[in-house]
Coordinates of C-alpha atoms and ligand atoms in Angstrom, one line a residue:
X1 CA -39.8 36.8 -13.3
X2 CA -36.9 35.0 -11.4
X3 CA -35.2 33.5 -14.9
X4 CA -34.8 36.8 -16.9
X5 CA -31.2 37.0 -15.9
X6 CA -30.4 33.7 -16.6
X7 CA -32.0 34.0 -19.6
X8 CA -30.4 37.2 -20.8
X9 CA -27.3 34.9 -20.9
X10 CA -27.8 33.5 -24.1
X11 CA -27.9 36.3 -25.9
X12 CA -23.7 37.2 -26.0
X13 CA -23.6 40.6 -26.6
X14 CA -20.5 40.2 -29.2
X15 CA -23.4 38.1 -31.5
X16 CA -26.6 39.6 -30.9
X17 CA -27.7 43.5 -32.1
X18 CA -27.7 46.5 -29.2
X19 CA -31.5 46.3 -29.2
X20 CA -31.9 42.4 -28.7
X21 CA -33.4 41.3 -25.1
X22 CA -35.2 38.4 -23.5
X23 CA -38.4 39.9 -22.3
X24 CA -39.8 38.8 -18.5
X25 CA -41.5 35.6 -20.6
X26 CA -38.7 34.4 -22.6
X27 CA -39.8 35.6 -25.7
X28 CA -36.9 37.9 -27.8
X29 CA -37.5 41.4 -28.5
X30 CA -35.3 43.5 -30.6
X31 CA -35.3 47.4 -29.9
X32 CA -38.5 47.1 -27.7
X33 CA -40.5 44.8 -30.8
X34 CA -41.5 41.4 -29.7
X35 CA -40.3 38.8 -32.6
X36 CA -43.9 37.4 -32.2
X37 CA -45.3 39.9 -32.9
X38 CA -43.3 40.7 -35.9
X39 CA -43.8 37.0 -36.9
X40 CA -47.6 37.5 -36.8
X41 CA -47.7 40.9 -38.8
X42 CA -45.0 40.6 -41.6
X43 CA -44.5 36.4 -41.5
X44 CA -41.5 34.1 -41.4
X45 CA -38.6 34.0 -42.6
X46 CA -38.2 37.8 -41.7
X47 CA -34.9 39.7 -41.4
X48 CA -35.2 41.7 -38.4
X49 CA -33.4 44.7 -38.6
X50 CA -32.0 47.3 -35.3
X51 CA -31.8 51.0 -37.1
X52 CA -30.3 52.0 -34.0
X53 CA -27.5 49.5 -33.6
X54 CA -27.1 49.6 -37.7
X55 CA -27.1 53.9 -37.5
X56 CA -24.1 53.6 -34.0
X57 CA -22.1 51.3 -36.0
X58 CA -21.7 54.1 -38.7
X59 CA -21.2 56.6 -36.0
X60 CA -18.5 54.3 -34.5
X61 CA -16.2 54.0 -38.2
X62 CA -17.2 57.6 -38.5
X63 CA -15.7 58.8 -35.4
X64 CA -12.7 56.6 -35.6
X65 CA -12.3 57.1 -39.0
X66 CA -12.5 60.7 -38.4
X67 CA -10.0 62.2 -41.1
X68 CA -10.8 60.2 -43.2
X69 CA -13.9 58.4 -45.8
X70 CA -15.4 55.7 -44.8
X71 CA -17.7 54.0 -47.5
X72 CA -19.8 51.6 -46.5
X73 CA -20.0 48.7 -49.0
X74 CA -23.8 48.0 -50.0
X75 CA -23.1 45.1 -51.7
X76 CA -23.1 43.3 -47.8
X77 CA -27.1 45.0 -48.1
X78 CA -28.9 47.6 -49.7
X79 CA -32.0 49.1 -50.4
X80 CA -33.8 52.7 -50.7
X81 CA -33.5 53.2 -46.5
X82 CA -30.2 52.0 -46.0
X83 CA -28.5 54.2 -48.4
X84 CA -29.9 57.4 -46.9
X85 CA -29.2 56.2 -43.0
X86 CA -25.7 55.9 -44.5
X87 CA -26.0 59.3 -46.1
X88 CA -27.7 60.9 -42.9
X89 CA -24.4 59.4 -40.6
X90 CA -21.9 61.5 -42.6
X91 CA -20.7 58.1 -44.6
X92 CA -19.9 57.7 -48.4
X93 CA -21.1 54.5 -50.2
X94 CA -19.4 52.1 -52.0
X95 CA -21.6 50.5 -55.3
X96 CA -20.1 47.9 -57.9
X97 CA -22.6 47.7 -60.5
X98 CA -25.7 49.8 -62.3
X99 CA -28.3 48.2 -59.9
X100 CA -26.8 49.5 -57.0
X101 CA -25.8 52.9 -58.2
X102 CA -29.6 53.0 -59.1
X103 CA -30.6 52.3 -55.3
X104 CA -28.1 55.3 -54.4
X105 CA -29.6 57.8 -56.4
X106 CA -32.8 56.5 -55.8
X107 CA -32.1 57.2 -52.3
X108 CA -30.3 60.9 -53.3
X109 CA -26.9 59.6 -52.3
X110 CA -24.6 62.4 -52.7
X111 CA -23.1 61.1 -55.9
X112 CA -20.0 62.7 -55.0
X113 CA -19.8 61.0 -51.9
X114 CA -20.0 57.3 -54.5
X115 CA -17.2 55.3 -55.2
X116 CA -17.6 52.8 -58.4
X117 CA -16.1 49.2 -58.1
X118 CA -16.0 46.7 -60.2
X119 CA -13.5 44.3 -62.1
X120 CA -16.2 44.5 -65.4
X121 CA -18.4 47.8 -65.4
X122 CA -20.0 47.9 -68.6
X123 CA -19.9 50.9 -71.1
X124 CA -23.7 51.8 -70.0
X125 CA -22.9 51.4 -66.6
X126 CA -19.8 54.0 -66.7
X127 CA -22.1 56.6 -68.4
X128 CA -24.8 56.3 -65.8
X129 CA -22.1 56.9 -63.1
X130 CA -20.2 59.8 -64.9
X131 CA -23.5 61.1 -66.1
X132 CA -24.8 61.0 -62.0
X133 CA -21.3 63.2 -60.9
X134 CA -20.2 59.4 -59.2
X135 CA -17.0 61.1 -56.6
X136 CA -14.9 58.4 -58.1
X137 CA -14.0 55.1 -60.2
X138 CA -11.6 52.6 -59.1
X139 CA -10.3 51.2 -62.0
X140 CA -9.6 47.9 -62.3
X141 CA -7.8 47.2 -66.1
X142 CA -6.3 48.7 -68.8
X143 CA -9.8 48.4 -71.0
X144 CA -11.6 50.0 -68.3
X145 CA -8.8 53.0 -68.0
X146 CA -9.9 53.6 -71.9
X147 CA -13.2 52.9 -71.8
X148 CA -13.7 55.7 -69.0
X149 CA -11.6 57.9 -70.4
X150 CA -13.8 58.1 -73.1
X151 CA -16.7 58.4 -71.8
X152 CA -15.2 61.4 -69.4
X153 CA -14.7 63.0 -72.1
X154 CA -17.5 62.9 -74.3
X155 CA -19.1 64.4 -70.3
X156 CA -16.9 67.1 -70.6
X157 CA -15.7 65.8 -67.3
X158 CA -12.4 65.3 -66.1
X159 CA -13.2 61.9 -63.6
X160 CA -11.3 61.2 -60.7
X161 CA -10.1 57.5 -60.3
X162 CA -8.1 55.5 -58.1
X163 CA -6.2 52.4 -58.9
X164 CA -6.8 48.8 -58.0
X165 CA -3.6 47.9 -56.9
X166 CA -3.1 43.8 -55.8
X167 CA -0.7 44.4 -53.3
X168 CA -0.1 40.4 -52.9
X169 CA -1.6 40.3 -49.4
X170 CA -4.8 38.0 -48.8
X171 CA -6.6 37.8 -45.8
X172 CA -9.3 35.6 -44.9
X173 CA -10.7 34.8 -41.4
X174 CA -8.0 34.3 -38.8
X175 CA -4.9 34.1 -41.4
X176 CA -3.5 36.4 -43.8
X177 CA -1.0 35.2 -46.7
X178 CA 1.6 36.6 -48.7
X179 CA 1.3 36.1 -52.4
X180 CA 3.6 36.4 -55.0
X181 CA 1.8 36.9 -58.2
X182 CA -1.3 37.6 -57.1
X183 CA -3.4 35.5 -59.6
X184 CA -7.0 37.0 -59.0
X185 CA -9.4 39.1 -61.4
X186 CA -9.6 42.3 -59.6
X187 CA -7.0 44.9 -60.1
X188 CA -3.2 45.5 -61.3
X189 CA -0.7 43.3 -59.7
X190 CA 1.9 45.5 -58.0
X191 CA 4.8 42.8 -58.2
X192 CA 4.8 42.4 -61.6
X193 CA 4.8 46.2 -62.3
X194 CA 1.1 46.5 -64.1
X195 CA 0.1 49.3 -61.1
X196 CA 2.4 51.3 -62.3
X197 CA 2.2 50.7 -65.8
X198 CA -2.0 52.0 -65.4
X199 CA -0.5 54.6 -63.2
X200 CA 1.4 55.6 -66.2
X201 CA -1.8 55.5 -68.5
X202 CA -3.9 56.7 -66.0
X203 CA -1.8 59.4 -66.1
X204 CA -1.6 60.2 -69.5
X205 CA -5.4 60.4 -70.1
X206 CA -6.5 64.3 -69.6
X207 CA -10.1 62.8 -68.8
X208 CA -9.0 61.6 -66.1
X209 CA -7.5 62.7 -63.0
X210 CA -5.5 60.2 -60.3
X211 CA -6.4 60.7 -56.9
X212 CA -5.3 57.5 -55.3
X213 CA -4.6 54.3 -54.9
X214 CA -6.7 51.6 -53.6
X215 CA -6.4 47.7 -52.5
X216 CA -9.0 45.3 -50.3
X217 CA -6.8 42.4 -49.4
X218 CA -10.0 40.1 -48.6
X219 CA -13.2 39.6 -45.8
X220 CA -13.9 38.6 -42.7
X221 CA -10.4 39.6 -40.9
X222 CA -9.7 39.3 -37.6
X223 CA -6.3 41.1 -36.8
X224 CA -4.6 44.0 -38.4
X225 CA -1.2 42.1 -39.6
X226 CA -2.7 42.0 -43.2
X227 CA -3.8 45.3 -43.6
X228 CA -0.1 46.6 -42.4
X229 CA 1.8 44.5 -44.4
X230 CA -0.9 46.2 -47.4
X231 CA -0.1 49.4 -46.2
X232 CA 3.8 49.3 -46.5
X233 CA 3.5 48.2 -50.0
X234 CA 0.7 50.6 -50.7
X235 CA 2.9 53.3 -49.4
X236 CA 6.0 51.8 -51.4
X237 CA 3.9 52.3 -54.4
X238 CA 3.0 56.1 -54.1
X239 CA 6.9 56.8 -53.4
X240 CA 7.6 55.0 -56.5
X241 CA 4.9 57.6 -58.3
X242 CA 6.3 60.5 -56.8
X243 CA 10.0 59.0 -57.6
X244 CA 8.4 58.8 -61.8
X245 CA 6.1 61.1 -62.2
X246 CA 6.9 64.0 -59.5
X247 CA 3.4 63.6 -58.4
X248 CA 2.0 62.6 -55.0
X249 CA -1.6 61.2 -54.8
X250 CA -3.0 62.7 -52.1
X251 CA -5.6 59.5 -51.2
X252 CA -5.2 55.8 -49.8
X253 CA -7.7 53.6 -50.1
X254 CA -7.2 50.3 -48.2
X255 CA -10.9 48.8 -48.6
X256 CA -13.0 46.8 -46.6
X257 CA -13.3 43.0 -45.4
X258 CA -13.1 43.7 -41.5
X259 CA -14.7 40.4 -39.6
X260 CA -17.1 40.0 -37.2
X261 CA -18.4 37.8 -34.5
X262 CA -20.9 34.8 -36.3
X263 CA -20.4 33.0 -32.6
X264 CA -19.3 33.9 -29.6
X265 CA -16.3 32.3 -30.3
X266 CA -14.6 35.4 -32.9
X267 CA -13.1 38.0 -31.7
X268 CA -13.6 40.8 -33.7
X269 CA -11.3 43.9 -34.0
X270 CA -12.5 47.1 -31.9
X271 CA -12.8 49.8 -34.7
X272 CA -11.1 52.3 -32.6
X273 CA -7.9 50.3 -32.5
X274 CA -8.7 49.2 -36.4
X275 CA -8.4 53.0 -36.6
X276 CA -5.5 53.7 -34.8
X277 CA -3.3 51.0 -35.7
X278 CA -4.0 51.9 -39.1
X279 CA -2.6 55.1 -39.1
X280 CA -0.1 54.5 -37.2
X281 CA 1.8 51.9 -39.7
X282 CA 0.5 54.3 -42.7
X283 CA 1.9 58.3 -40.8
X284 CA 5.6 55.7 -40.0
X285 CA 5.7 54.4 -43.3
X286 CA 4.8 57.5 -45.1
X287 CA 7.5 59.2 -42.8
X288 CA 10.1 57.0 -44.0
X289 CA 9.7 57.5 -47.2
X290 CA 9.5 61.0 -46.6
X291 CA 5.8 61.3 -48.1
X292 CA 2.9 63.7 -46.8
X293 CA 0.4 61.5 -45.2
X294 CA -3.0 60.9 -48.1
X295 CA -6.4 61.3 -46.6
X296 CA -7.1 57.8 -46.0
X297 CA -10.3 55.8 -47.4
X298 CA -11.7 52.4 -45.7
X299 CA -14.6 50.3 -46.9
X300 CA -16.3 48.5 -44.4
X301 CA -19.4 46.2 -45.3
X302 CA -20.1 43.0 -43.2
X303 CA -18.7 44.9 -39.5
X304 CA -21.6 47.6 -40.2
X305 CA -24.7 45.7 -41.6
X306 CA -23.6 42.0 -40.6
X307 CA -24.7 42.6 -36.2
X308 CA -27.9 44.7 -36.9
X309 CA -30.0 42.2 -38.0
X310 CA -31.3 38.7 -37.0
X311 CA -33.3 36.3 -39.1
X312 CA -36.3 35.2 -37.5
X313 CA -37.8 31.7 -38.7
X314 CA -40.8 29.2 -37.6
X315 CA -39.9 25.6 -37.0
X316 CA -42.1 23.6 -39.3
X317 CA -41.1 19.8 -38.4
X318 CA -38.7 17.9 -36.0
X319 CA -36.6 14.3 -37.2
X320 CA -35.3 13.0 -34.4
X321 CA -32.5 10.3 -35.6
X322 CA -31.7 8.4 -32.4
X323 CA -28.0 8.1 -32.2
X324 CA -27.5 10.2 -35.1
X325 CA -28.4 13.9 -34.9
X326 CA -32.0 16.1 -34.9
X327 CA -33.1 17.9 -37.9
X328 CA -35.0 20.9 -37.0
X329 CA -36.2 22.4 -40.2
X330 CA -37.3 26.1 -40.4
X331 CA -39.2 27.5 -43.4
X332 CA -36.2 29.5 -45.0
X333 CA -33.2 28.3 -45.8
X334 CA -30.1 28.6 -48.7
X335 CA -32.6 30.7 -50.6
X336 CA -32.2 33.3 -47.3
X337 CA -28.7 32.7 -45.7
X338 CA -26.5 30.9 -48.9
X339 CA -23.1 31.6 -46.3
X340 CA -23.5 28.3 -44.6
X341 CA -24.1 26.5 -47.4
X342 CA -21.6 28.4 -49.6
X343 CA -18.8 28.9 -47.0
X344 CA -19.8 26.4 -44.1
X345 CA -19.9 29.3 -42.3
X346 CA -20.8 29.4 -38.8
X347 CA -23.6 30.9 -36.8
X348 CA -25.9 30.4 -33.5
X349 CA -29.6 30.1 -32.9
X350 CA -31.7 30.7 -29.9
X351 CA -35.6 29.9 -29.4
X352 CA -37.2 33.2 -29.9
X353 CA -41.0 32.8 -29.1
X354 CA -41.2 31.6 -25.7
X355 CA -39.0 30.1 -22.5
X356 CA -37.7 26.6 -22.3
X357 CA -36.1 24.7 -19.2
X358 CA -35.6 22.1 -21.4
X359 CA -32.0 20.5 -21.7
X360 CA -30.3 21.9 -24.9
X361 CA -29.5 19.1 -27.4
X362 CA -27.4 19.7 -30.7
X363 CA -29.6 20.3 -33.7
X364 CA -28.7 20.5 -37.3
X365 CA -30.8 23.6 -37.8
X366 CA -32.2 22.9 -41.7
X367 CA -33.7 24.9 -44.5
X368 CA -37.0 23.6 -46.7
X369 CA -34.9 23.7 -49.7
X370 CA -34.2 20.6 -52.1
X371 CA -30.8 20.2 -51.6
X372 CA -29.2 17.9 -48.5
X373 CA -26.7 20.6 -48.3
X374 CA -29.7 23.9 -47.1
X375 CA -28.3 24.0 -43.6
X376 CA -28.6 27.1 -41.8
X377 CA -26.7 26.1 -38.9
X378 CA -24.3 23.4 -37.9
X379 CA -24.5 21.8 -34.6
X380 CA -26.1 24.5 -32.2
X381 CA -27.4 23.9 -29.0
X382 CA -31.4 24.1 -28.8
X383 CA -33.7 23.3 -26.2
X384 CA -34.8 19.9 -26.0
X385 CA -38.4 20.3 -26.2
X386 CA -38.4 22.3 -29.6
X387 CA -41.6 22.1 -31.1
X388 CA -43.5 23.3 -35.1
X389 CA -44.7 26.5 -34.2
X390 CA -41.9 27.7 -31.9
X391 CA -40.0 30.9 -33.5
X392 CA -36.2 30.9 -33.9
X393 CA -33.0 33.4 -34.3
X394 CA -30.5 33.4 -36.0
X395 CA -28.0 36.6 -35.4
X396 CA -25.7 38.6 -37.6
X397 CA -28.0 38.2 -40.8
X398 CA -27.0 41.7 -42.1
X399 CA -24.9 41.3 -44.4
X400 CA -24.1 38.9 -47.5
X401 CA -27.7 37.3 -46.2
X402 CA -30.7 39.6 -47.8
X403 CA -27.9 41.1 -50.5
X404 CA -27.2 37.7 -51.6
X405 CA -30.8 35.8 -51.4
X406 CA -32.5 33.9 -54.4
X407 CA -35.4 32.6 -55.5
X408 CA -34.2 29.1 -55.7
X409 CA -37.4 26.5 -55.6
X410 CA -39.2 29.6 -56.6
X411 CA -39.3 30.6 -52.8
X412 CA -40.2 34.6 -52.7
X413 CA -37.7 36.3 -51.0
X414 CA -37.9 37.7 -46.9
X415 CA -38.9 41.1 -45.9
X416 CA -36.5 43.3 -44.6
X417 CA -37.8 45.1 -40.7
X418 CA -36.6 48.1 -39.8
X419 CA -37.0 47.9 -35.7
X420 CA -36.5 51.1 -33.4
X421 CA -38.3 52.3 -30.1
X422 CA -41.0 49.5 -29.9
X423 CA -41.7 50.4 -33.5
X424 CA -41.4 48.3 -36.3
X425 CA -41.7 49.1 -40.0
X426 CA -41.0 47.3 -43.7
X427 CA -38.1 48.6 -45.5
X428 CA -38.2 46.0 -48.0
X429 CA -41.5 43.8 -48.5
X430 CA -41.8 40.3 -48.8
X431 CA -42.0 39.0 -52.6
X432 CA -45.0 37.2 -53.6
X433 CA -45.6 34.4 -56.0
X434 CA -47.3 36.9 -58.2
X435 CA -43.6 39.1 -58.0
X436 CA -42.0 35.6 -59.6
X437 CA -44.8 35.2 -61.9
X438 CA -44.5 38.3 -63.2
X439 CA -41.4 37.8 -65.0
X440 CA -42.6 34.5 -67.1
X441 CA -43.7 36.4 -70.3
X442 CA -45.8 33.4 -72.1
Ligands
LIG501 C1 -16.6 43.2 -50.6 C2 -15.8 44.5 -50.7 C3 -15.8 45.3 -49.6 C4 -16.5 45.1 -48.3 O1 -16.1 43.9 -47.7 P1 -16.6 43.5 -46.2 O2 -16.0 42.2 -46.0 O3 -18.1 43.4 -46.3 O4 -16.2 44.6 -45.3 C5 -15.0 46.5 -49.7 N1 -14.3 46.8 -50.8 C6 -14.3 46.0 -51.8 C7 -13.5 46.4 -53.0 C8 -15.0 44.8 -51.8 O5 -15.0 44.0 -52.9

């Protein structure tokens, strides 16, 4: 057909997944799958999922992140599958609490390839990762530093750690800021001197063996200014250690939080230059302070899962509001994506189940939720003629999107749809009302 071209158009490449395509009719297929055809097998709302975009973004950090670990943070999304793609592609894994270290070794995650996170880990959830051989704990307070140590030792184990340093950098979005004290929960301020003072007791535990340092300065950053200015400081730090102790800790950890493109209108860094600019700041600081470069660690979530997947959703009704705005309501919602709601974050939408040559009007796209404030997206151009029954996208659902989903007006949470060469197949089913049920005991 004449219009595929034009068509392929609205799909920018920066927003959608490698796989996703406009077929000859105007219907969207992701990696060779028809969305209607997912729609009519596993139902909508449905989290559509390309395994091959997903598996070449951990080849990407990988490769740029060559020399050093790259742990992907499951808490942007996890399950059984994901954990071993992220095992098959030569990446470590990042878990902050019990639940998701049980996924891991569900999965048979190398546990030495686990980092542990967490500002609160309970007792029970430091034995199950020292029991499991987890490759390392960041610690994040002085009870925790105890608390592990102990539990190290009644293992018989001596546990590597690093530090949670707050190097009084934040970063969010397009802007990074400077902090002075750095008044958050996670970690040891490094102005005020409390890194160095769990250094110290780090130190002086025999369970326990310092192997680094670690900081994550925030999410969803666009430019490398932040992660620099981190780095410096970072690199300050382990001089100061070598200066007290006579020690030099042979890892860096500078954590995750790298953005990515919700609309066509972020810019996203290119993990190559990510990479390089990195090591750059981190091989001239470390020469000035006359330091061996540490095998550095990153911790990418959102710019791995956050592209791969699109949420695919039917339009159930139409309000027109002459003068005013269209609500086109879709039968997900906050309970599916709670970013828009939570952060007014920003995302685009396409009709997915068939051509238009309609003119696009701005829609408030709407969930089915009982709260004015279920949008799922802003202001998004849609084509005028959008009718109940007609399928719609929603692109970069990957991360923060299944991982943070909830039952709210006991709504049973979206499958999740592995999608690769034509194929399609459930990672994660759809809940049913007997799954919500089945926790009410009388
Ligand atoms: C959330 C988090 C990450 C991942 O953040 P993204 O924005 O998804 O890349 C990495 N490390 C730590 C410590 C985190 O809290």
């Amino acid at each position: 057909m004449t219009t595929t071209t034009a068509r392929a158009c609205d799909l920018e490449p920066v927003v959608w997944p490698a796989g996703a395509v406009r077929r000859d009719d105007g219907a969207l297929a992701v990696a060779g799958v028809d969305v209607r055809d997912l729609a009519a097998e596993f139902g909508t709302p449905a989290y559509v999922l390309d395994e091959d975009d997903f598996r070449a973004r951990c080849r990407a950090w990988r490769q740029a992140f060559a020399d050093a670990d790259v742990y992907y943070a499951g808490k942007a999304f996890l399950c059984t599958a994901i954990a071993r793609w992220v095992a098959e592609e030569g990446l470590s894994l990042d878990v902050c609490t019990g639940g998701e270290l049980a996924v891991a070794l569900k999965a048979g995650f190398p546990a030495e390839r686990l980092l542990f996170h967490g500002n609160n880990k309970s007792v029970a959830e430091l034995e199950r990762g020292v029991g499991a051989g987890v490759g390392r704990f960041v610690v994040d307070s002085a009870v925790e530093i105890d608390r592990l140590a102990a539990v190290a030792a009644q293992h018989g184990v001596r546990q590597r750690v690093y530090v949670r340093v707050t190097p009084g950098v934040e970063a969010h979005t397009h802007e990074y800021v400077q902090t002075g004290q750095e008044d958050q929960k996670f970690g040891f301020s490094l102005s005020s001197g409390a890194a160095a003072e769990a250094v110290r007791a780090v130190l002086r535990l025999p369970s326990l063996e310092l192997v680094g340092l670690h900081c994550h300065i925030g999410s969803h950053i666009f430019d490398v200014h932040g992660f620099k200015l981190a780095a410096h400081r970072m690199v300050a730090l382990l001089a100061e250690v070598r200066h007290e102790h006579g020690i030099v800790l042979p890892e860096l950890d500078l954590g995750g939080g790298q953005g990515i493109a919700y609309t066509a209108a972020d810019d996203p860094m290119d993990v190559v230059d990510f990479a390089a600019g990195l090591r750059a700041i981190v091989e001239k600081e470390c020469a000035a302070a006359d330091l061996p470069v540490p095998r550095l660690a990153v911790e990418p979530g959102r710019a791995i899962a956050g592209p791969t997947t699109v949420t695919v959703y039917e339009v159930g009704t139409v309000k027109d509001l002459p003068g005013l705005r269209t609500y086109v309501s879709v039968d997900g919602g906050m309970s599916d994506n709670i970013r828009t709601a939570l952060y007014d974050a920003r995302y685009t939408a396409v009709l997915a189940s068939r051509a238009s040559e309609a003119v696009p009007a701005n829609v408030t796209l709407a969930g089915k939720h009982c709260e004015s404030g279920d949008i799922v997206v802003h202001d998004v151009p849609l084509p005028g003629d959008l009718r109940p029954g007609d399928l719609v996208a929603v692109p970069s659902s990957g991360a923060y999107h299944r991982s943070m989903a909830s039952n709210y007006n006991h709504v049973p949470r979206p499958p999740v749809v592995a999608v690769k060469d034509g194929v399609a197949r459930l990672l994660v089913r759809r809940e049913t009302e007997a799954d919500l049920l089945a926790l009410d005991v009388e």
